[in-house]
Amino acid sequence: MRRSTRFLEEQKSSTTGSVEYSLRHILVRVPEQATPDQLERFAAKAREARGQIVSGADFGQVAASFSDAPDALQGGNLGWRQRDRLPELFASAIEKLKPGR
């Protein structure tokens, strides 16, 4: 193994808690008492946003158009977050993604 590759692998395994991710999101807000028709509309909205992103659309523009979050106009930017400060459900999902996904 090359020296630089070995160094990166060692750093990755020794700093799991201090790894940081730059996160963005799209929030589709669903009311607590949503009807089945409303749920379908919200699900369709989420599918449409995802479809545009998968097709290559700019995430920030899709977030500005679809997200109900206060940061939607900033492209859904959540900023940098340390891995150990994320809910485990999110952290484990993020680790499976490739950069930019």
mmCIF file of N, CA and C in Angstrom:
data_model
loop_
_atom_site.group_PDB
_atom_site.id
_atom_site.type_symbol
_atom_site.label_atom_id
_atom_site.label_comp_id
_atom_site.label_asym_id
_atom_site.label_seq_id
_atom_site.Cartn_x
_atom_site.Cartn_y
_atom_site.Cartn_z
ATOM 1 N N MET A 1 0.844 -1.170 0.000
ATOM 2 C CA MET A 1 0.000 0.000 0.000
ATOM 3 C C MET A 1 0.892 1.237 0.000
ATOM 4 N N ARG A 2 0.528 2.213 -0.810
ATOM 5 C CA ARG A 2 1.317 3.446 -0.843
ATOM 6 C C ARG A 2 1.215 4.173 0.487
ATOM 7 N N ARG A 3 2.253 4.898 0.782
ATOM 8 C CA ARG A 3 2.334 5.588 2.070
ATOM 9 C C ARG A 3 1.168 6.558 2.276
ATOM 10 N N SER A 4 0.816 7.351 1.261
ATOM 11 C CA SER A 4 -0.267 8.337 1.408
ATOM 12 C C SER A 4 -1.617 7.650 1.582
ATOM 13 N N THR A 5 -1.832 6.553 0.882
ATOM 14 C CA THR A 5 -3.082 5.820 1.011
ATOM 15 C C THR A 5 -3.197 5.226 2.412
ATOM 16 N N ARG A 6 -2.104 4.673 2.910
ATOM 17 C CA ARG A 6 -2.105 4.101 4.254
ATOM 18 C C ARG A 6 -2.399 5.187 5.288
ATOM 19 N N PHE A 7 -1.786 6.371 5.110
ATOM 20 C CA PHE A 7 -2.019 7.479 6.033
ATOM 21 C C PHE A 7 -3.495 7.855 6.049
ATOM 22 N N LEU A 8 -4.115 7.963 4.869
ATOM 23 C CA LEU A 8 -5.534 8.330 4.802
ATOM 24 C C LEU A 8 -6.413 7.281 5.467
ATOM 25 N N GLU A 9 -6.104 6.032 5.266
ATOM 26 C CA GLU A 9 -6.873 4.953 5.900
ATOM 27 C C GLU A 9 -6.739 5.002 7.419
ATOM 28 N N GLU A 10 -5.517 5.259 7.896
ATOM 29 C CA GLU A 10 -5.307 5.365 9.341
ATOM 30 C C GLU A 10 -6.071 6.546 9.918
ATOM 31 N N GLN A 11 -6.054 7.663 9.210
ATOM 32 C CA GLN A 11 -6.778 8.845 9.679
ATOM 33 C C GLN A 11 -8.282 8.588 9.719
ATOM 34 N N LYS A 12 -8.765 7.926 8.714
ATOM 35 C CA LYS A 12 -10.196 7.629 8.648
ATOM 36 C C LYS A 12 -10.621 6.766 9.829
ATOM 37 N N SER A 13 -9.857 5.750 10.147
ATOM 38 C CA SER A 13 -10.243 4.842 11.226
ATOM 39 C C SER A 13 -10.002 5.448 12.606
ATOM 40 N N SER A 14 -9.075 6.389 12.733
ATOM 41 C CA SER A 14 -8.773 6.932 14.055
ATOM 42 C C SER A 14 -9.585 8.176 14.401
ATOM 43 N N THR A 15 -10.305 8.735 13.446
ATOM 44 C CA THR A 15 -11.020 9.988 13.698
ATOM 45 C C THR A 15 -12.509 9.887 13.402
ATOM 46 N N THR A 16 -13.085 8.726 13.574
ATOM 47 C CA THR A 16 -14.482 8.534 13.229
ATOM 48 C C THR A 16 -15.380 9.590 13.845
ATOM 49 N N GLY A 17 -15.168 9.936 15.098
ATOM 50 C CA GLY A 17 -16.017 10.906 15.760
ATOM 51 C C GLY A 17 -15.802 12.322 15.280
ATOM 52 N N SER A 18 -14.611 12.651 14.799
ATOM 53 C CA SER A 18 -14.334 14.021 14.410
ATOM 54 C C SER A 18 -14.468 14.259 12.904
ATOM 55 N N VAL A 19 -14.880 13.270 12.152
ATOM 56 C CA VAL A 19 -15.115 13.454 10.722
ATOM 57 C C VAL A 19 -16.248 14.449 10.554
ATOM 58 N N GLU A 20 -16.091 15.370 9.613
ATOM 59 C CA GLU A 20 -17.137 16.351 9.361
ATOM 60 C C GLU A 20 -17.686 16.188 7.961
ATOM 61 N N TYR A 21 -18.964 16.482 7.832
ATOM 62 C CA TYR A 21 -19.648 16.414 6.552
ATOM 63 C C TYR A 21 -20.302 17.757 6.276
ATOM 64 N N SER A 22 -20.240 18.188 5.048
ATOM 65 C CA SER A 22 -20.987 19.364 4.612
ATOM 66 C C SER A 22 -22.337 18.849 4.142
ATOM 67 N N LEU A 23 -23.398 19.252 4.842
ATOM 68 C CA LEU A 23 -24.719 18.693 4.589
ATOM 69 C C LEU A 23 -25.691 19.716 4.013
ATOM 70 N N ARG A 24 -26.535 19.238 3.114
ATOM 71 C CA ARG A 24 -27.657 20.014 2.591
ATOM 72 C C ARG A 24 -28.876 19.098 2.627
ATOM 73 N N HIS A 25 -30.048 19.695 2.696
ATOM 74 C CA HIS A 25 -31.247 18.867 2.776
ATOM 75 C C HIS A 25 -32.431 19.544 2.098
ATOM 76 N N ILE A 26 -33.439 18.735 1.848
ATOM 77 C CA ILE A 26 -34.728 19.222 1.360
ATOM 78 C C ILE A 26 -35.767 18.667 2.319
ATOM 79 N N LEU A 27 -36.511 19.566 2.930
ATOM 80 C CA LEU A 27 -37.543 19.189 3.890
ATOM 81 C C LEU A 27 -38.901 19.305 3.230
ATOM 82 N N VAL A 28 -39.650 18.213 3.249
ATOM 83 C CA VAL A 28 -41.043 18.240 2.817
ATOM 84 C C VAL A 28 -41.856 18.093 4.092
ATOM 85 N N ARG A 29 -42.440 19.200 4.508
ATOM 86 C CA ARG A 29 -43.191 19.234 5.771
ATOM 87 C C ARG A 29 -44.555 18.577 5.584
ATOM 88 N N VAL A 30 -44.887 17.651 6.492
ATOM 89 C CA VAL A 30 -46.165 16.931 6.455
ATOM 90 C C VAL A 30 -46.907 17.212 7.754
ATOM 91 N N PRO A 31 -48.135 17.732 7.654
ATOM 92 C CA PRO A 31 -48.895 17.992 8.876
ATOM 93 C C PRO A 31 -49.175 16.697 9.644
ATOM 94 N N GLU A 32 -49.258 16.820 10.951
ATOM 95 C CA GLU A 32 -49.509 15.647 11.794
ATOM 96 C C GLU A 32 -50.788 14.905 11.417
ATOM 97 N N GLN A 33 -51.822 15.616 11.129
ATOM 98 C CA GLN A 33 -53.122 15.019 10.814
ATOM 99 C C GLN A 33 -53.358 14.936 9.305
ATOM 100 N N ALA A 34 -52.326 14.682 8.531
ATOM 101 C CA ALA A 34 -52.448 14.660 7.074
ATOM 102 C C ALA A 34 -53.380 13.540 6.617
ATOM 103 N N THR A 35 -54.182 13.877 5.620
ATOM 104 C CA THR A 35 -55.086 12.889 5.026
ATOM 105 C C THR A 35 -54.288 12.024 4.051
ATOM 106 N N PRO A 36 -54.829 10.886 3.655
ATOM 107 C CA PRO A 36 -54.133 10.063 2.651
ATOM 108 C C PRO A 36 -53.852 10.828 1.355
ATOM 109 N N ASP A 37 -54.778 11.674 0.932
ATOM 110 C CA ASP A 37 -54.548 12.462 -0.285
ATOM 111 C C ASP A 37 -53.385 13.440 -0.089
ATOM 112 N N GLN A 38 -53.341 14.072 1.076
ATOM 113 C CA GLN A 38 -52.233 14.980 1.365
ATOM 114 C C GLN A 38 -50.909 14.231 1.405
ATOM 115 N N LEU A 39 -50.912 13.068 2.042
ATOM 116 C CA LEU A 39 -49.684 12.268 2.114
ATOM 117 C C LEU A 39 -49.180 11.930 0.720
ATOM 118 N N GLU A 40 -50.090 11.587 -0.167
ATOM 119 C CA GLU A 40 -49.687 11.260 -1.535
ATOM 120 C C GLU A 40 -49.110 12.485 -2.243
ATOM 121 N N ARG A 41 -49.716 13.658 -2.027
ATOM 122 C CA ARG A 41 -49.194 14.887 -2.645
ATOM 123 C C ARG A 41 -47.787 15.199 -2.137
ATOM 124 N N PHE A 42 -47.578 15.037 -0.819
ATOM 125 C CA PHE A 42 -46.253 15.304 -0.256
ATOM 126 C C PHE A 42 -45.229 14.282 -0.754
ATOM 127 N N ALA A 43 -45.636 13.032 -0.848
ATOM 128 C CA ALA A 43 -44.734 11.994 -1.363
ATOM 129 C C ALA A 43 -44.380 12.270 -2.825
ATOM 130 N N ALA A 44 -45.360 12.714 -3.604
ATOM 131 C CA ALA A 44 -45.107 13.042 -5.010
ATOM 132 C C ALA A 44 -44.133 14.215 -5.113
ATOM 133 N N LYS A 45 -44.281 15.185 -4.227
ATOM 134 C CA LYS A 45 -43.372 16.329 -4.199
ATOM 135 C C LYS A 45 -41.941 15.861 -3.912
ATOM 136 N N ALA A 46 -41.782 14.973 -2.932
ATOM 137 C CA ALA A 46 -40.455 14.448 -2.594
ATOM 138 C C ALA A 46 -39.880 13.639 -3.751
ATOM 139 N N ARG A 47 -40.711 12.831 -4.393
ATOM 140 C CA ARG A 47 -40.242 12.038 -5.542
ATOM 141 C C ARG A 47 -39.800 12.945 -6.696
ATOM 142 N N GLU A 48 -40.558 13.999 -6.931
ATOM 143 C CA GLU A 48 -40.202 14.937 -7.997
ATOM 144 C C GLU A 48 -38.867 15.612 -7.710
ATOM 145 N N ALA A 49 -38.667 16.060 -6.482
ATOM 146 C CA ALA A 49 -37.394 16.689 -6.112
ATOM 147 C C ALA A 49 -36.244 15.703 -6.299
ATOM 148 N N ARG A 50 -36.414 14.492 -5.794
ATOM 149 C CA ARG A 50 -35.370 13.475 -5.931
ATOM 150 C C ARG A 50 -35.085 13.176 -7.396
ATOM 151 N N GLY A 51 -36.140 13.059 -8.186
ATOM 152 C CA GLY A 51 -35.976 12.770 -9.607
ATOM 153 C C GLY A 51 -35.160 13.838 -10.321
ATOM 154 N N GLN A 52 -35.422 15.090 -9.995
ATOM 155 C CA GLN A 52 -34.662 16.169 -10.621
ATOM 156 C C GLN A 52 -33.184 16.096 -10.231
ATOM 157 N N ILE A 53 -32.912 15.798 -8.964
ATOM 158 C CA ILE A 53 -31.522 15.712 -8.503
ATOM 159 C C ILE A 53 -30.809 14.544 -9.165
ATOM 160 N N VAL A 54 -31.457 13.397 -9.208
ATOM 161 C CA VAL A 54 -30.868 12.216 -9.839
ATOM 162 C C VAL A 54 -30.599 12.471 -11.320
ATOM 163 N N SER A 55 -31.452 13.287 -11.939
ATOM 164 C CA SER A 55 -31.283 13.608 -13.360
ATOM 165 C C SER A 55 -30.204 14.657 -13.609
ATOM 166 N N GLY A 56 -29.610 15.172 -12.525
ATOM 167 C CA GLY A 56 -28.494 16.086 -12.687
ATOM 168 C C GLY A 56 -28.788 17.540 -12.372
ATOM 169 N N ALA A 57 -29.993 17.852 -11.909
ATOM 170 C CA ALA A 57 -30.312 19.237 -11.555
ATOM 171 C C ALA A 57 -29.463 19.689 -10.373
ATOM 172 N N ASP A 58 -29.237 20.974 -10.269
ATOM 173 C CA ASP A 58 -28.476 21.548 -9.168
ATOM 174 C C ASP A 58 -29.256 21.384 -7.867
ATOM 175 N N PHE A 59 -28.629 20.777 -6.865
ATOM 176 C CA PHE A 59 -29.301 20.510 -5.590
ATOM 177 C C PHE A 59 -29.833 21.798 -4.971
ATOM 178 N N GLY A 60 -29.037 22.849 -4.972
ATOM 179 C CA GLY A 60 -29.452 24.108 -4.369
ATOM 180 C C GLY A 60 -30.698 24.686 -5.008
ATOM 181 N N GLN A 61 -30.784 24.592 -6.323
ATOM 182 C CA GLN A 61 -31.965 25.092 -7.013
ATOM 183 C C GLN A 61 -33.193 24.239 -6.708
ATOM 184 N N VAL A 62 -32.994 22.933 -6.636
ATOM 185 C CA VAL A 62 -34.114 22.043 -6.303
ATOM 186 C C VAL A 62 -34.571 22.307 -4.873
ATOM 187 N N ALA A 63 -33.623 22.492 -3.963
ATOM 188 C CA ALA A 63 -33.976 22.797 -2.575
ATOM 189 C C ALA A 63 -34.767 24.100 -2.497
ATOM 190 N N ALA A 64 -34.332 25.112 -3.228
ATOM 191 C CA ALA A 64 -35.035 26.397 -3.212
ATOM 192 C C ALA A 64 -36.458 26.256 -3.738
ATOM 193 N N SER A 65 -36.670 25.350 -4.681
ATOM 194 C CA SER A 65 -37.994 25.166 -5.271
ATOM 195 C C SER A 65 -38.909 24.263 -4.456
ATOM 196 N N PHE A 66 -38.355 23.234 -3.818
ATOM 197 C CA PHE A 66 -39.181 22.201 -3.203
ATOM 198 C C PHE A 66 -39.185 22.191 -1.676
ATOM 199 N N SER A 67 -38.126 22.687 -1.045
ATOM 200 C CA SER A 67 -37.993 22.518 0.395
ATOM 201 C C SER A 67 -38.889 23.477 1.173
ATOM 202 N N ASP A 68 -39.421 22.980 2.276
ATOM 203 C CA ASP A 68 -40.212 23.788 3.199
ATOM 204 C C ASP A 68 -39.357 24.296 4.364
ATOM 205 N N ALA A 69 -38.078 24.021 4.340
ATOM 206 C CA ALA A 69 -37.183 24.409 5.429
ATOM 207 C C ALA A 69 -36.850 25.900 5.354
ATOM 208 N N PRO A 70 -36.548 26.509 6.498
ATOM 209 C CA PRO A 70 -36.174 27.925 6.498
ATOM 210 C C PRO A 70 -34.930 28.227 5.659
ATOM 211 N N ASP A 71 -34.062 27.231 5.479
ATOM 212 C CA ASP A 71 -32.831 27.446 4.720
ATOM 213 C C ASP A 71 -32.973 27.082 3.242
ATOM 214 N N ALA A 72 -34.191 26.926 2.772
ATOM 215 C CA ALA A 72 -34.415 26.492 1.388
ATOM 216 C C ALA A 72 -33.761 27.426 0.375
ATOM 217 N N LEU A 73 -33.890 28.717 0.579
ATOM 218 C CA LEU A 73 -33.330 29.671 -0.379
ATOM 219 C C LEU A 73 -31.808 29.715 -0.346
ATOM 220 N N GLN A 74 -31.210 29.128 0.677
ATOM 221 C CA GLN A 74 -29.748 28.993 0.738
ATOM 222 C C GLN A 74 -29.334 27.612 0.218
ATOM 223 N N GLY A 75 -30.197 26.978 -0.541
ATOM 224 C CA GLY A 75 -29.888 25.679 -1.133
ATOM 225 C C GLY A 75 -29.965 24.528 -0.153
ATOM 226 N N GLY A 76 -30.691 24.724 0.963
ATOM 227 C CA GLY A 76 -30.826 23.661 1.959
ATOM 228 C C GLY A 76 -29.552 23.418 2.734
ATOM 229 N N ASN A 77 -28.664 24.385 2.759
ATOM 230 C CA ASN A 77 -27.354 24.216 3.389
ATOM 231 C C ASN A 77 -27.469 24.150 4.910
ATOM 232 N N LEU A 78 -27.058 23.019 5.474
ATOM 233 C CA LEU A 78 -27.011 22.846 6.927
ATOM 234 C C LEU A 78 -25.629 23.142 7.491
ATOM 235 N N GLY A 79 -24.651 23.313 6.608
ATOM 236 C CA GLY A 79 -23.291 23.578 7.045
ATOM 237 C C GLY A 79 -22.531 22.300 7.364
ATOM 238 N N TRP A 80 -21.428 22.472 8.052
ATOM 239 C CA TRP A 80 -20.566 21.343 8.427
ATOM 240 C C TRP A 80 -21.037 20.765 9.746
ATOM 241 N N ARG A 81 -21.120 19.444 9.811
ATOM 242 C CA ARG A 81 -21.544 18.747 11.021
ATOM 243 C C ARG A 81 -20.580 17.602 11.308
ATOM 244 N N GLN A 82 -20.191 17.477 12.575
ATOM 245 C CA GLN A 82 -19.342 16.349 12.968
ATOM 246 C C GLN A 82 -20.186 15.082 13.022
ATOM 247 N N ARG A 83 -19.554 13.989 12.634
ATOM 248 C CA ARG A 83 -20.248 12.706 12.587
ATOM 249 C C ARG A 83 -20.833 12.335 13.946
ATOM 250 N N ASP A 84 -20.083 12.558 15.005
ATOM 251 C CA ASP A 84 -20.550 12.147 16.325
ATOM 252 C C ASP A 84 -21.650 13.062 16.876
ATOM 253 N N ARG A 85 -22.015 14.098 16.152
ATOM 254 C CA ARG A 85 -23.102 14.983 16.577
ATOM 255 C C ARG A 85 -24.349 14.777 15.735
ATOM 256 N N LEU A 86 -24.331 13.734 14.914
ATOM 257 C CA LEU A 86 -25.488 13.406 14.087
ATOM 258 C C LEU A 86 -26.228 12.220 14.687
ATOM 259 N N PRO A 87 -27.539 12.140 14.487
ATOM 260 C CA PRO A 87 -28.246 10.915 14.886
ATOM 261 C C PRO A 87 -27.638 9.723 14.140
ATOM 262 N N GLU A 88 -27.518 8.599 14.792
ATOM 263 C CA GLU A 88 -26.874 7.418 14.191
ATOM 264 C C GLU A 88 -27.524 7.026 12.869
ATOM 265 N N LEU A 89 -28.826 7.168 12.768
ATOM 266 C CA LEU A 89 -29.530 6.856 11.528
ATOM 267 C C LEU A 89 -28.964 7.673 10.366
ATOM 268 N N PHE A 90 -28.730 8.967 10.591
ATOM 269 C CA PHE A 90 -28.184 9.825 9.549
ATOM 270 C C PHE A 90 -26.722 9.514 9.295
ATOM 271 N N ALA A 91 -25.959 9.359 10.364
ATOM 272 C CA ALA A 91 -24.522 9.119 10.228
ATOM 273 C C ALA A 91 -24.242 7.853 9.427
ATOM 274 N N SER A 92 -24.967 6.790 9.714
ATOM 275 C CA SER A 92 -24.712 5.539 8.990
ATOM 276 C C SER A 92 -25.151 5.649 7.530
ATOM 277 N N ALA A 93 -26.205 6.410 7.258
ATOM 278 C CA ALA A 93 -26.635 6.601 5.870
ATOM 279 C C ALA A 93 -25.626 7.444 5.104
ATOM 280 N N ILE A 94 -25.101 8.475 5.729
ATOM 281 C CA ILE A 94 -24.131 9.367 5.076
ATOM 282 C C ILE A 94 -22.853 8.617 4.720
ATOM 283 N N GLU A 95 -22.416 7.743 5.599
ATOM 284 C CA GLU A 95 -21.162 7.019 5.354
ATOM 285 C C GLU A 95 -21.242 6.112 4.135
ATOM 286 N N LYS A 96 -22.435 5.745 3.728
ATOM 287 C CA LYS A 96 -22.606 4.875 2.554
ATOM 288 C C LYS A 96 -22.625 5.650 1.257
ATOM 289 N N LEU A 97 -22.731 6.968 1.336
ATOM 290 C CA LEU A 97 -22.810 7.798 0.141
ATOM 291 C C LEU A 97 -21.442 8.151 -0.393
ATOM 292 N N LYS A 98 -21.415 8.415 -1.681
ATOM 293 C CA LYS A 98 -20.197 8.940 -2.304
ATOM 294 C C LYS A 98 -20.243 10.460 -2.187
ATOM 295 N N PRO A 99 -19.096 11.124 -2.152
ATOM 296 C CA PRO A 99 -19.094 12.587 -2.085
ATOM 297 C C PRO A 99 -19.950 13.172 -3.212
ATOM 298 N N GLY A 100 -20.719 14.196 -2.865
ATOM 299 C CA GLY A 100 -21.576 14.833 -3.851
ATOM 300 C C GLY A 100 -22.925 14.177 -4.010
ATOM 301 N N ARG A 101 -23.213 13.155 -3.236
ATOM 302 C CA ARG A 101 -24.483 12.440 -3.354
ATOM 303 C C ARG A 101 -25.354 12.662 -2.174
#
